[in-house]
CSV table of C-alpha atoms and ligand atoms in Angstrom, one decimal:
chain,number,residue,atom,x,y,z
A,1380,UNK,CA,-24.0,6.4,-42.0
A,1381,UNK,CA,-23.4,9.9,-40.9
A,1382,UNK,CA,-26.8,10.1,-39.3
A,1383,UNK,CA,-26.0,6.8,-37.3
A,1384,UNK,CA,-22.7,8.5,-35.8
A,1385,UNK,CA,-24.7,12.1,-35.2
A,1386,UNK,CA,-27.7,10.1,-33.5
A,1387,UNK,CA,-25.3,8.0,-31.5
A,1388,UNK,CA,-23.3,10.9,-30.3
A,1389,UNK,CA,-26.2,12.9,-29.4
A,1390,UNK,CA,-27.8,10.6,-27.3
A,1391,UNK,CA,-24.6,10.0,-25.4
A,1392,UNK,CA,-24.4,13.5,-24.8
A,1393,UNK,CA,-28.4,13.4,-23.8
A,1394,UNK,CA,-27.7,10.8,-21.4
A,1395,UNK,CA,-24.5,12.5,-20.0
A,1396,UNK,CA,-26.3,16.0,-19.2
A,1397,UNK,CA,-29.4,13.4,-17.8
A,1398,UNK,CA,-27.4,12.1,-15.5
A,1399,UNK,CA,-25.6,14.9,-13.6
A,1400,UNK,CA,-27.1,14.4,-10.6
A,1401,UNK,CA,-24.9,10.7,-10.7
A,1402,UNK,CA,-21.6,13.1,-11.5
A,1403,UNK,CA,-21.7,14.3,-7.6
A,1404,UNK,CA,-20.5,10.3,-6.8
A,1405,UNK,CA,-17.6,10.6,-9.1
A,1406,UNK,CA,-14.3,11.3,-7.5
A,1407,UNK,CA,-12.5,12.6,-10.7
A,1408,UNK,CA,-12.8,16.6,-9.7
A,1409,UNK,CA,-11.0,18.2,-7.1
A,1410,UNK,CA,-13.0,18.5,-4.0
A,1411,UNK,CA,-14.5,22.1,-2.7
A,1412,UNK,CA,-12.6,21.2,0.5
A,1413,UNK,CA,-13.6,22.5,3.8
A,1414,UNK,CA,-11.8,25.7,4.4
A,1415,UNK,CA,-12.7,29.3,2.5
A,1416,UNK,CA,-9.3,28.7,0.6
A,1417,UNK,CA,-10.0,25.6,-0.9
A,1418,UNK,CA,-13.3,26.5,-1.8
A,1419,UNK,CA,-12.0,29.5,-4.0
A,1420,UNK,CA,-9.1,27.2,-5.6
A,1421,UNK,CA,-12.1,24.8,-6.3
A,1422,UNK,CA,-14.2,27.9,-7.9
A,1423,UNK,CA,-11.2,29.0,-9.7
A,1424,UNK,CA,-10.4,25.7,-11.1
A,1425,UNK,CA,-14.3,25.2,-12.5
A,1426,UNK,CA,-14.3,28.6,-13.8
A,1427,UNK,CA,-11.0,27.8,-15.5
A,1428,UNK,CA,-12.3,24.6,-16.9
A,1429,UNK,CA,-15.4,26.0,-18.6
A,1430,UNK,CA,-13.4,28.6,-20.2
A,1431,UNK,CA,-11.6,26.0,-21.6
A,1432,UNK,CA,-14.8,24.5,-22.7
A,1433,UNK,CA,-15.6,27.2,-24.1
A,1434,UNK,CA,-12.6,28.1,-26.2
A,1435,UNK,CA,-12.5,24.3,-27.3
A,1436,UNK,CA,-16.1,24.5,-28.4
A,1437,UNK,CA,-15.7,27.7,-30.2
A,1438,UNK,CA,-12.2,26.1,-32.5
A,1439,UNK,CA,-13.1,22.9,-32.8
A,1440,UNK,CA,-16.8,24.3,-34.0
A,1441,UNK,CA,-15.2,26.7,-36.5
A,1442,UNK,CA,-12.6,24.2,-37.5
A,1443,UNK,CA,-15.2,21.0,-37.9
A,1444,UNK,CA,-17.5,23.4,-39.4
A,1445,UNK,CA,-14.9,24.8,-42.2
A,1446,UNK,CA,-13.9,21.1,-42.6
A,1447,UNK,CA,-17.3,19.8,-43.4
A,1448,UNK,CA,-18.2,23.2,-45.7
A,1449,UNK,CA,-15.3,23.4,-47.9
A,1450,UNK,CA,-15.2,19.4,-48.9
A,1451,UNK,CA,-13.8,18.3,-51.3
A,1452,UNK,CA,-16.8,16.8,-52.9
A,1453,UNK,CA,-18.3,20.3,-52.8
A,1454,UNK,CA,-15.6,21.4,-55.4
A,1455,UNK,CA,-13.6,23.7,-52.7
A,1456,UNK,CA,-10.9,25.2,-53.9
A,1457,UNK,CA,-8.1,26.1,-51.5
A,1458,UNK,CA,-7.0,29.7,-51.3
A,1459,UNK,CA,-3.0,30.4,-51.7
A,1460,UNK,CA,-1.7,32.9,-48.9
A,1461,UNK,CA,1.3,33.6,-47.0
A,1462,UNK,CA,0.2,35.5,-44.3
A,1463,UNK,CA,-2.4,37.6,-42.9
A,1464,UNK,CA,-1.0,40.0,-40.1
A,1465,UNK,CA,-4.2,41.3,-38.7
A,1466,UNK,CA,-5.6,37.7,-38.1
A,1467,UNK,CA,-2.6,36.7,-36.6
A,1468,UNK,CA,-2.5,39.9,-33.8
A,1469,UNK,CA,-6.2,39.3,-33.5
A,1470,UNK,CA,-5.5,35.5,-32.5
A,1471,UNK,CA,-2.8,36.3,-30.4
A,1472,UNK,CA,-4.6,39.0,-28.2
A,1473,UNK,CA,-7.2,37.2,-27.6
A,1474,UNK,CA,-5.1,34.3,-25.8
A,1475,UNK,CA,-3.5,37.6,-23.7
A,1476,UNK,CA,-6.9,38.6,-22.8
A,1477,UNK,CA,-7.7,35.7,-21.6
A,1478,UNK,CA,-4.8,34.6,-19.6
A,1479,UNK,CA,-4.9,38.1,-17.9
A,1480,UNK,CA,-8.5,37.5,-16.9
A,1481,UNK,CA,-7.5,34.3,-15.2
A,1482,UNK,CA,-4.4,35.8,-13.8
A,1483,UNK,CA,-6.5,38.3,-11.6
A,1484,UNK,CA,-8.4,35.9,-9.5
A,1485,UNK,CA,-5.7,33.4,-9.6
A,1486,UNK,CA,-3.1,36.0,-8.3
A,1487,UNK,CA,-6.0,37.2,-5.4
A,1488,UNK,CA,-6.0,33.5,-4.3
A,1489,UNK,CA,-2.2,33.2,-4.0
A,1490,UNK,CA,-1.7,35.9,-2.2
A,1491,UNK,CA,-4.1,34.8,0.4
A,1492,UNK,CA,-2.8,31.1,0.7
A,1493,UNK,CA,1.1,32.9,1.3
A,1494,UNK,CA,-0.4,35.0,3.9
A,1495,UNK,CA,0.6,33.1,7.0
A,1496,UNK,CA,0.6,36.0,9.8
A,1497,UNK,CA,-1.7,36.0,12.8
A,1498,UNK,CA,-2.1,32.1,13.4
A,1499,UNK,CA,-3.6,31.3,16.9
A,1500,UNK,CA,-2.1,27.9,16.7
A,1501,UNK,CA,1.4,26.7,15.3
A,1502,UNK,CA,2.6,23.3,14.3
A,1503,UNK,CA,5.6,21.9,13.1
A,1504,UNK,CA,5.6,19.3,10.7
A,1505,UNK,CA,8.7,17.3,10.1
A,1506,UNK,CA,9.0,14.8,7.0
A,1507,UNK,CA,10.5,11.5,8.0
A,1508,UNK,CA,11.4,8.4,5.9
A,1509,UNK,CA,8.5,7.0,6.1
A,1510,UNK,CA,6.7,9.3,8.7
A,1511,UNK,CA,5.5,12.6,10.0
A,1512,UNK,CA,6.2,14.2,13.0
A,1513,UNK,CA,4.3,16.5,14.6
A,1514,UNK,CA,5.1,19.5,17.1
A,1515,UNK,CA,2.4,21.3,18.9
A,1516,UNK,CA,4.7,24.7,19.4
A,1517,UNK,CA,3.5,26.2,22.2
A,1518,UNK,CA,1.7,23.3,24.0
A,1519,UNK,CA,4.8,21.4,24.7
A,1520,UNK,CA,3.8,18.2,22.9
A,1521,UNK,CA,5.1,16.2,20.0
A,1522,UNK,CA,4.3,13.0,18.4
A,1523,UNK,CA,5.0,10.7,15.3
A,1524,UNK,CA,2.2,9.5,13.1
A,1525,UNK,CA,2.7,6.1,11.5
A,1526,UNK,CA,0.8,4.1,8.8
A,1527,UNK,CA,-1.4,1.7,10.7
A,1528,UNK,CA,-2.6,-0.5,7.3
A,1529,UNK,CA,-1.7,-3.6,8.7
A,1530,UNK,CA,0.8,-5.3,6.7
A,1531,UNK,CA,-1.2,-8.7,5.8
A,1532,UNK,CA,-3.1,-6.0,3.6
A,1533,UNK,CA,-0.7,-4.5,1.9
A,1534,UNK,CA,0.9,-8.1,0.6
A,1535,UNK,CA,-2.7,-9.3,-0.2
A,1536,UNK,CA,-3.1,-11.5,2.5
A,1537,UNK,CA,-5.9,-10.0,3.8
A,1538,UNK,CA,-9.2,-7.8,2.0
A,1539,UNK,CA,-8.0,-4.2,1.8
A,1540,UNK,CA,-10.1,-1.8,3.9
A,1541,UNK,CA,-11.9,1.5,2.8
A,1542,UNK,CA,-9.2,3.7,4.3
A,1543,UNK,CA,-6.2,1.8,2.9
A,1544,UNK,CA,-2.8,3.5,3.1
A,1545,UNK,CA,-4.7,6.3,4.1
A,1546,UNK,CA,-5.0,5.8,7.9
A,1547,UNK,CA,-2.1,6.1,10.8
A,1548,UNK,CA,-1.8,5.2,14.3
A,1549,UNK,CA,-2.1,8.8,15.5
A,1550,UNK,CA,-4.4,11.6,13.8
A,1551,UNK,CA,-3.2,15.2,13.7
A,1552,UNK,CA,-6.1,16.5,15.5
A,1553,UNK,CA,-6.7,20.2,15.0
A,1554,UNK,CA,-9.5,22.5,16.4
A,1555,UNK,CA,-12.1,24.3,14.0
A,1556,UNK,CA,-12.5,27.9,13.0
A,1557,UNK,CA,-9.0,28.4,14.5
A,1558,UNK,CA,-6.2,29.9,12.1
A,1559,UNK,CA,-3.5,27.7,12.3
A,1560,UNK,CA,0.0,28.1,10.7
A,1561,UNK,CA,2.1,25.0,9.9
A,1562,UNK,CA,5.5,25.0,9.9
A,1563,UNK,CA,7.1,22.6,7.5
A,1564,UNK,CA,10.7,21.1,7.4
A,1565,UNK,CA,12.2,17.4,7.3
A,1566,UNK,CA,14.6,15.4,9.0
A,1567,UNK,CA,15.9,13.8,5.4
A,1568,UNK,CA,14.9,13.9,1.9
A,1569,UNK,CA,12.4,16.3,0.3
A,1570,UNK,CA,9.0,15.2,1.5
A,1571,UNK,CA,5.4,17.2,0.7
A,1572,UNK,CA,2.4,17.7,3.1
A,1573,UNK,CA,-0.4,17.2,0.9
A,1574,UNK,CA,-4.2,17.2,2.2
A,1575,UNK,CA,-6.7,17.9,-0.6
A,1576,UNK,CA,-9.6,19.1,1.6
A,1577,UNK,CA,-7.5,22.0,3.1
A,1578,UNK,CA,-5.9,22.8,-0.2
A,1579,UNK,CA,-2.4,22.8,1.8
A,1580,UNK,CA,0.2,21.2,-0.4
A,1581,UNK,CA,3.5,22.0,0.8
A,1582,UNK,CA,7.3,21.0,0.3
A,1583,UNK,CA,8.9,19.8,3.7
A,1584,UNK,CA,12.7,20.2,2.7
A,1585,UNK,CA,15.6,19.7,5.2
A,1586,UNK,CA,17.5,22.9,6.3
A,1587,UNK,CA,14.6,25.1,5.3
A,1588,UNK,CA,11.0,25.9,6.7
A,1589,UNK,CA,8.3,26.3,4.7
A,1590,UNK,CA,4.8,27.8,5.9
A,1591,UNK,CA,1.2,27.3,5.0
A,1592,UNK,CA,-2.0,27.8,7.0
A,1593,UNK,CA,-5.7,27.0,7.5
A,1594,UNK,CA,-8.9,27.5,9.1
A,1595,UNK,CA,-10.7,24.4,8.9
A,1596,UNK,CA,-14.6,25.3,8.8
A,1597,UNK,CA,-16.5,21.7,9.3
A,1598,UNK,CA,-15.0,19.0,12.0
A,1599,UNK,CA,-14.1,15.9,9.9
A,1600,UNK,CA,-11.7,13.6,9.2
A,1601,UNK,CA,-9.3,14.6,6.2
A,1602,UNK,CA,-6.6,12.0,4.5
A,1603,UNK,CA,-3.6,12.8,2.3
A,1604,UNK,CA,-0.4,11.8,1.5
A,1605,UNK,CA,3.2,12.5,0.8
A,1606,UNK,CA,3.3,14.3,-2.3
A,1607,UNK,CA,6.9,14.5,-3.2
A,1608,UNK,CA,8.7,11.2,-3.9
A,1609,UNK,CA,10.8,10.4,-1.0
A,1610,UNK,CA,12.1,6.8,-1.4
A,1611,UNK,CA,10.9,3.2,-0.8
A,1612,UNK,CA,7.9,3.6,1.4
A,1613,UNK,CA,6.7,7.0,-0.2
A,1614,UNK,CA,3.3,5.8,-0.4
A,1615,UNK,CA,3.0,4.4,3.0
A,1616,UNK,CA,3.0,7.8,4.9
A,1617,UNK,CA,-0.4,9.3,5.0
A,1618,UNK,CA,-1.4,12.1,6.3
A,1619,UNK,CA,-4.9,12.3,8.5
A,1620,UNK,CA,-6.1,15.5,10.2
A,1621,UNK,CA,-9.1,15.2,12.7
A,1622,UNK,CA,-10.9,18.6,13.0
A,1623,UNK,CA,-12.6,18.7,16.3
A,1624,UNK,CA,-14.3,21.9,17.8
A,1625,UNK,CA,-12.4,23.9,20.2
A,1626,UNK,CA,-13.7,22.4,23.2
A,1627,UNK,CA,-13.0,18.8,22.2
A,1628,UNK,CA,-9.3,20.2,21.5
A,1629,UNK,CA,-8.6,21.3,24.2
A,1630,UNK,CA,-10.0,18.3,26.1
A,1631,UNK,CA,-7.8,16.2,23.3
A,1632,UNK,CA,-4.6,18.3,24.6
A,1633,UNK,CA,-5.1,17.4,28.4
A,1634,UNK,CA,-5.7,13.8,27.5
A,1635,UNK,CA,-2.3,13.5,25.1
A,1636,UNK,CA,-0.2,15.5,27.7
A,1637,UNK,CA,-1.7,13.0,30.6
A,1638,UNK,CA,-0.8,9.9,28.4
A,1639,UNK,CA,2.9,11.4,27.9
A,1640,UNK,CA,3.2,11.3,31.8
A,1641,UNK,CA,1.7,7.7,32.4
A,1642,UNK,CA,4.2,6.6,29.6
A,1643,UNK,CA,6.9,8.4,31.3
A,1644,UNK,CA,5.9,6.8,34.7
A,1645,UNK,CA,5.6,3.3,33.2
A,1646,UNK,CA,9.3,3.5,32.4
A,1647,UNK,CA,10.2,3.3,36.4
A,1648,UNK,CA,8.3,0.3,37.1
A,1649,UNK,CA,9.9,-3.1,36.5
A,1650,UNK,CA,9.1,-5.0,33.0
A,1651,UNK,CA,9.2,-8.7,32.6
A,1652,UNK,CA,11.0,-10.4,29.6
A,1653,UNK,CA,7.6,-10.9,28.5
A,1654,UNK,CA,6.0,-7.8,28.6
A,1655,UNK,CA,9.1,-6.3,26.5
A,1656,UNK,CA,9.0,-9.0,24.0
A,1657,UNK,CA,5.1,-8.1,23.5
A,1658,UNK,CA,5.4,-4.7,23.0
A,1659,UNK,CA,8.9,-5.0,21.5
A,1660,UNK,CA,7.1,-6.9,18.6
A,1661,UNK,CA,4.5,-4.4,18.2
A,1662,UNK,CA,7.0,-1.6,17.8
A,1663,UNK,CA,9.4,-3.5,15.8
A,1664,UNK,CA,6.5,-4.0,13.2
A,1665,UNK,CA,5.4,-0.3,13.6
A,1666,UNK,CA,8.8,1.2,13.3
A,1667,UNK,CA,11.6,-0.9,12.0
A,1668,UNK,CA,10.0,-4.0,9.7
A,1669,UNK,CA,9.8,-1.8,6.6
A,1670,UNK,CA,13.6,-1.4,6.3
A,1671,UNK,CA,14.5,-4.6,8.6
A,1672,UNK,CA,11.9,-6.2,7.3
A,1673,UNK,CA,9.0,-8.4,9.7
A,1674,UNK,CA,11.3,-11.5,10.0
A,1675,UNK,CA,14.6,-9.6,10.7
A,1676,UNK,CA,16.4,-10.8,7.4
A,1677,UNK,CA,16.8,-7.0,6.0
A,1678,UNK,CA,17.5,-6.6,2.4
A,1679,UNK,CA,20.5,-7.3,1.5
A,1680,UNK,CA,23.2,-4.3,0.2
A,1681,UNK,CA,20.6,-2.0,1.6
A,1682,UNK,CA,19.0,-3.0,5.2
A,1683,UNK,CA,21.4,-5.2,7.1
A,1684,UNK,CA,20.0,-8.2,8.9
A,1685,UNK,CA,19.2,-8.2,12.4
A,1686,UNK,CA,18.8,-12.0,12.6
A,1687,UNK,CA,22.4,-13.2,13.8
A,1688,UNK,CA,23.8,-9.9,13.3
A,1689,UNK,CA,27.1,-8.9,15.2
A,1690,UNK,CA,25.5,-6.0,16.9
A,1691,UNK,CA,21.9,-7.2,18.0
A,1692,UNK,CA,24.0,-10.6,19.8
A,1693,UNK,CA,27.1,-8.2,20.4
A,1694,UNK,CA,27.8,-5.4,23.4
A,1695,UNK,CA,24.3,-4.2,24.4
A,1696,UNK,CA,26.1,-0.2,24.6
A,1697,UNK,CA,26.4,-0.3,20.6
A,1698,UNK,CA,23.0,-2.1,20.3
A,1699,UNK,CA,21.5,0.7,22.4
A,1700,UNK,CA,23.7,3.3,20.6
A,1701,UNK,CA,23.1,2.5,17.4
A,1702,UNK,CA,19.2,2.8,17.8
A,1703,UNK,CA,18.8,5.6,20.1
A,1704,UNK,CA,20.9,7.7,17.8
A,1705,UNK,CA,21.1,6.2,14.7
A,1706,UNK,CA,24.0,6.2,11.9
A,1707,UNK,CA,24.7,9.5,10.3
A,1708,UNK,CA,24.8,9.3,6.5
A,1709,UNK,CA,22.7,5.9,6.6
A,1710,UNK,CA,19.2,5.4,6.8
A,1711,UNK,CA,19.2,4.1,10.0
A,1712,UNK,CA,17.8,7.3,11.8
A,1713,UNK,CA,17.8,8.4,15.9
A,1714,UNK,CA,14.9,6.7,17.7
A,1715,UNK,CA,15.6,8.6,20.8
A,1716,UNK,CA,13.1,11.1,19.9
A,1717,UNK,CA,10.6,9.3,17.9
A,1718,UNK,CA,9.9,6.2,20.4
A,1719,UNK,CA,9.0,6.6,24.3
A,1720,UNK,CA,11.8,4.7,26.8
A,1721,UNK,CA,9.5,2.0,27.2
A,1722,UNK,CA,9.4,1.7,23.6
A,1723,UNK,CA,12.8,1.7,22.9
A,1724,UNK,CA,13.5,-0.6,25.7
A,1725,UNK,CA,10.9,-3.1,24.2
A,1726,UNK,CA,12.2,-2.7,20.9
A,1727,UNK,CA,15.8,-3.4,21.8
A,1728,UNK,CA,14.9,-6.5,24.0
A,1729,UNK,CA,13.0,-8.0,21.2
A,1730,UNK,CA,15.9,-7.5,18.5
A,1731,UNK,CA,17.9,-9.3,21.1
A,1732,UNK,CA,15.2,-12.3,21.7
A,1733,UNK,CA,13.8,-12.6,18.4
A,1734,UNK,CA,13.7,-14.9,15.3
A,1735,UNK,CA,16.7,-17.2,16.7
A,1736,UNK,CA,18.4,-14.5,18.5
A,1737,UNK,CA,18.4,-15.6,22.2
A,1738,UNK,CA,19.8,-13.7,24.6
A,1739,UNK,CA,17.8,-14.4,27.7
A,1740,UNK,CA,18.3,-10.7,28.9
A,1741,UNK,CA,15.9,-7.7,29.1
A,1742,UNK,CA,17.1,-4.1,28.6
A,1743,UNK,CA,15.3,-2.1,31.0
A,1744,UNK,CA,12.7,0.9,30.1
A,1745,UNK,CA,14.5,2.9,33.4
A,1746,UNK,CA,18.0,2.3,32.1
A,1747,UNK,CA,17.1,3.7,28.6
A,1748,UNK,CA,15.3,6.6,30.0
A,1749,UNK,CA,18.2,7.6,32.2
A,1750,UNK,CA,20.4,7.8,28.8
A,1751,UNK,CA,17.7,9.7,27.3
A,1752,UNK,CA,17.6,12.5,29.6
A,1753,UNK,CA,20.9,14.2,29.4
A,1754,UNK,CA,20.7,14.7,25.9
A,1755,UNK,CA,16.9,15.8,26.0
A,1756,UNK,CA,18.3,18.6,28.2
A,1757,UNK,CA,21.6,19.9,26.3
A,1758,UNK,CA,18.7,19.9,23.0
A,1759,UNK,CA,16.5,22.3,25.1
A,1760,UNK,CA,19.4,24.6,26.2
B,673,UNK,CA,21.1,55.4,-46.1
B,674,UNK,CA,17.8,56.8,-46.3
B,675,UNK,CA,16.8,53.3,-46.7
B,676,UNK,CA,17.6,52.6,-43.3
B,677,UNK,CA,14.8,51.7,-40.6
B,678,UNK,CA,14.3,54.6,-38.2
B,679,UNK,CA,14.4,54.3,-34.6
B,680,UNK,CA,10.5,54.0,-34.2
B,681,UNK,CA,10.5,51.5,-37.2
B,682,UNK,CA,13.3,49.7,-35.1
B,683,UNK,CA,11.4,49.9,-31.8
B,684,UNK,CA,8.2,48.6,-33.7
B,685,UNK,CA,9.7,45.7,-35.0
B,686,UNK,CA,11.6,44.6,-31.7
B,687,UNK,CA,8.0,44.7,-30.4
B,688,UNK,CA,6.7,42.6,-32.7
B,689,UNK,CA,8.9,40.0,-32.3
B,690,UNK,CA,8.1,39.9,-28.4
B,691,UNK,CA,4.6,39.7,-29.8
B,692,UNK,CA,5.9,37.3,-31.8
B,693,UNK,CA,3.8,38.5,-35.2
B,694,UNK,CA,5.5,40.8,-38.1
B,695,UNK,CA,4.2,41.5,-41.2
B,696,UNK,CA,6.1,40.1,-44.3
B,697,UNK,CA,7.0,43.7,-45.7
B,698,UNK,CA,8.6,45.2,-42.5
B,699,UNK,CA,10.4,42.0,-42.2
B,700,UNK,CA,11.9,42.5,-45.6
B,701,UNK,CA,12.4,46.1,-44.9
B,702,UNK,CA,14.2,45.1,-41.8
B,703,UNK,CA,16.9,42.3,-43.3
B,704,UNK,CA,17.2,44.3,-46.6
B,705,UNK,CA,18.0,47.4,-44.8
B,706,UNK,CA,18.7,47.7,-40.9
B,707,UNK,CA,21.9,46.8,-39.3
B,708,UNK,CA,22.0,43.8,-36.8
B,709,UNK,CA,23.2,45.7,-34.0
B,710,UNK,CA,20.1,48.6,-33.7
B,711,UNK,CA,17.8,45.4,-33.1
B,712,UNK,CA,20.1,43.7,-30.9
B,713,UNK,CA,20.6,47.1,-28.5
B,714,UNK,CA,16.9,47.8,-28.7
B,715,UNK,CA,16.0,44.3,-27.8
B,716,UNK,CA,18.1,44.6,-24.4
B,717,UNK,CA,16.8,47.8,-23.6
B,718,UNK,CA,13.0,46.5,-24.3
B,719,UNK,CA,13.5,43.1,-22.1
B,720,UNK,CA,15.1,45.4,-19.5
B,721,UNK,CA,12.0,47.3,-19.9
B,722,UNK,CA,9.6,44.3,-19.8
B,723,UNK,CA,11.5,43.1,-16.3
B,724,UNK,CA,11.0,46.4,-14.7
B,725,UNK,CA,7.7,46.3,-15.7
B,726,UNK,CA,6.9,42.9,-14.3
B,727,UNK,CA,8.4,43.7,-11.1
B,728,UNK,CA,6.5,47.1,-11.1
B,729,UNK,CA,3.2,44.7,-11.8
B,730,UNK,CA,3.9,42.5,-8.9
B,731,UNK,CA,4.8,45.1,-6.5
B,732,UNK,CA,1.6,47.0,-7.5
B,733,UNK,CA,-0.6,43.3,-6.8
B,734,UNK,CA,1.0,43.1,-3.4
B,735,UNK,CA,0.4,46.6,-2.2
B,736,UNK,CA,-3.0,46.3,-3.4
B,737,UNK,CA,-3.5,43.2,-1.5
B,738,UNK,CA,-2.4,45.2,1.8
B,739,UNK,CA,1.4,43.6,1.6
C,68,CU,CU1,7.7,11.6,2.0
């Protein structure tokens, strides 16, 4: 009996050791990541892991040996004594020594992680329910990054793809080999910006600014998530970092700013109702449907229905006001900084003409652009 | 009165309590002949020194890191 058990365990262990090559495919361990800091975090983790394994082997080894060696059938007699100060001192000292030995490299890594001086690029990261906003502080560029996984995959009407819930419409594009500082804060509740490959996980707290830094060594796409429970769609606000060469980054910056200007110019032309409805539906599904639902019926008691609501069917000024400025103290955010003039006009037009709401009138992007102007000016002063 | 633990014995008992291990002999001596106020005062003093020690340790670690 005992022999069979031992052979089974032995061959099991043998198999495990034999197949260490396949361990690389496992995703249960930490990632070594793509920065020097993530590397040292990984190395620390492995060192401490092996120390734990060694301790376990020694402690359980002695324990099992003692149990086996002093078993009753061999006539072992229990020793009766109350205490042994020397042994107790030894088994308290050994853990202290081990802990201090682990604390020394851990402290060195922590000190390094917290030293955010001398950054070449500053990115402000703001958490929103439930998306991230990125501000390239020295480059006059701001955008929101929304989940882009199609709703059909979330509701199991379509097959889930490889990057299910880890994909966004706009990546946070960063240059490699550049010391980048992140300044983290939040617009509403506490979020946490987490990208394992960079070994950055920092709380984004309303009214506070936390900082972190990174130097990415390898170009690539690195995915992460919000790591602080922040409400209904906490699991639906992923982070996607795209690291590119420094030259590509400059090109991307120029393109992104040109696209912003084109967007502003587009607001000036005349849009037809159909065009606005089409764009409005997309904006609605991306920015509003999480709360007001795709069919506009909302969630009773939490998010009001927009279908047949007094505001979406009433005075257009009040409708525009709540979408641009939100309603403080509720989950209804101010969308004036989150969407462009065209997107705002489109989504308001859509709400006034979808799901059986049929006012037939369009809100023009130019009209919204005029409303946005003075407030933006004030905010910058 | 001569049975009462002296300062060094009291200190050793307080440090043993910080460490978490005390011999039965000393425990019995403390409980039989000691006065609680001595241990409480020594304990407060040692706790203060401990906190100061941690502060110094952190300062030293940071100065090593050049901060
Ligand atoms: Cu969050």
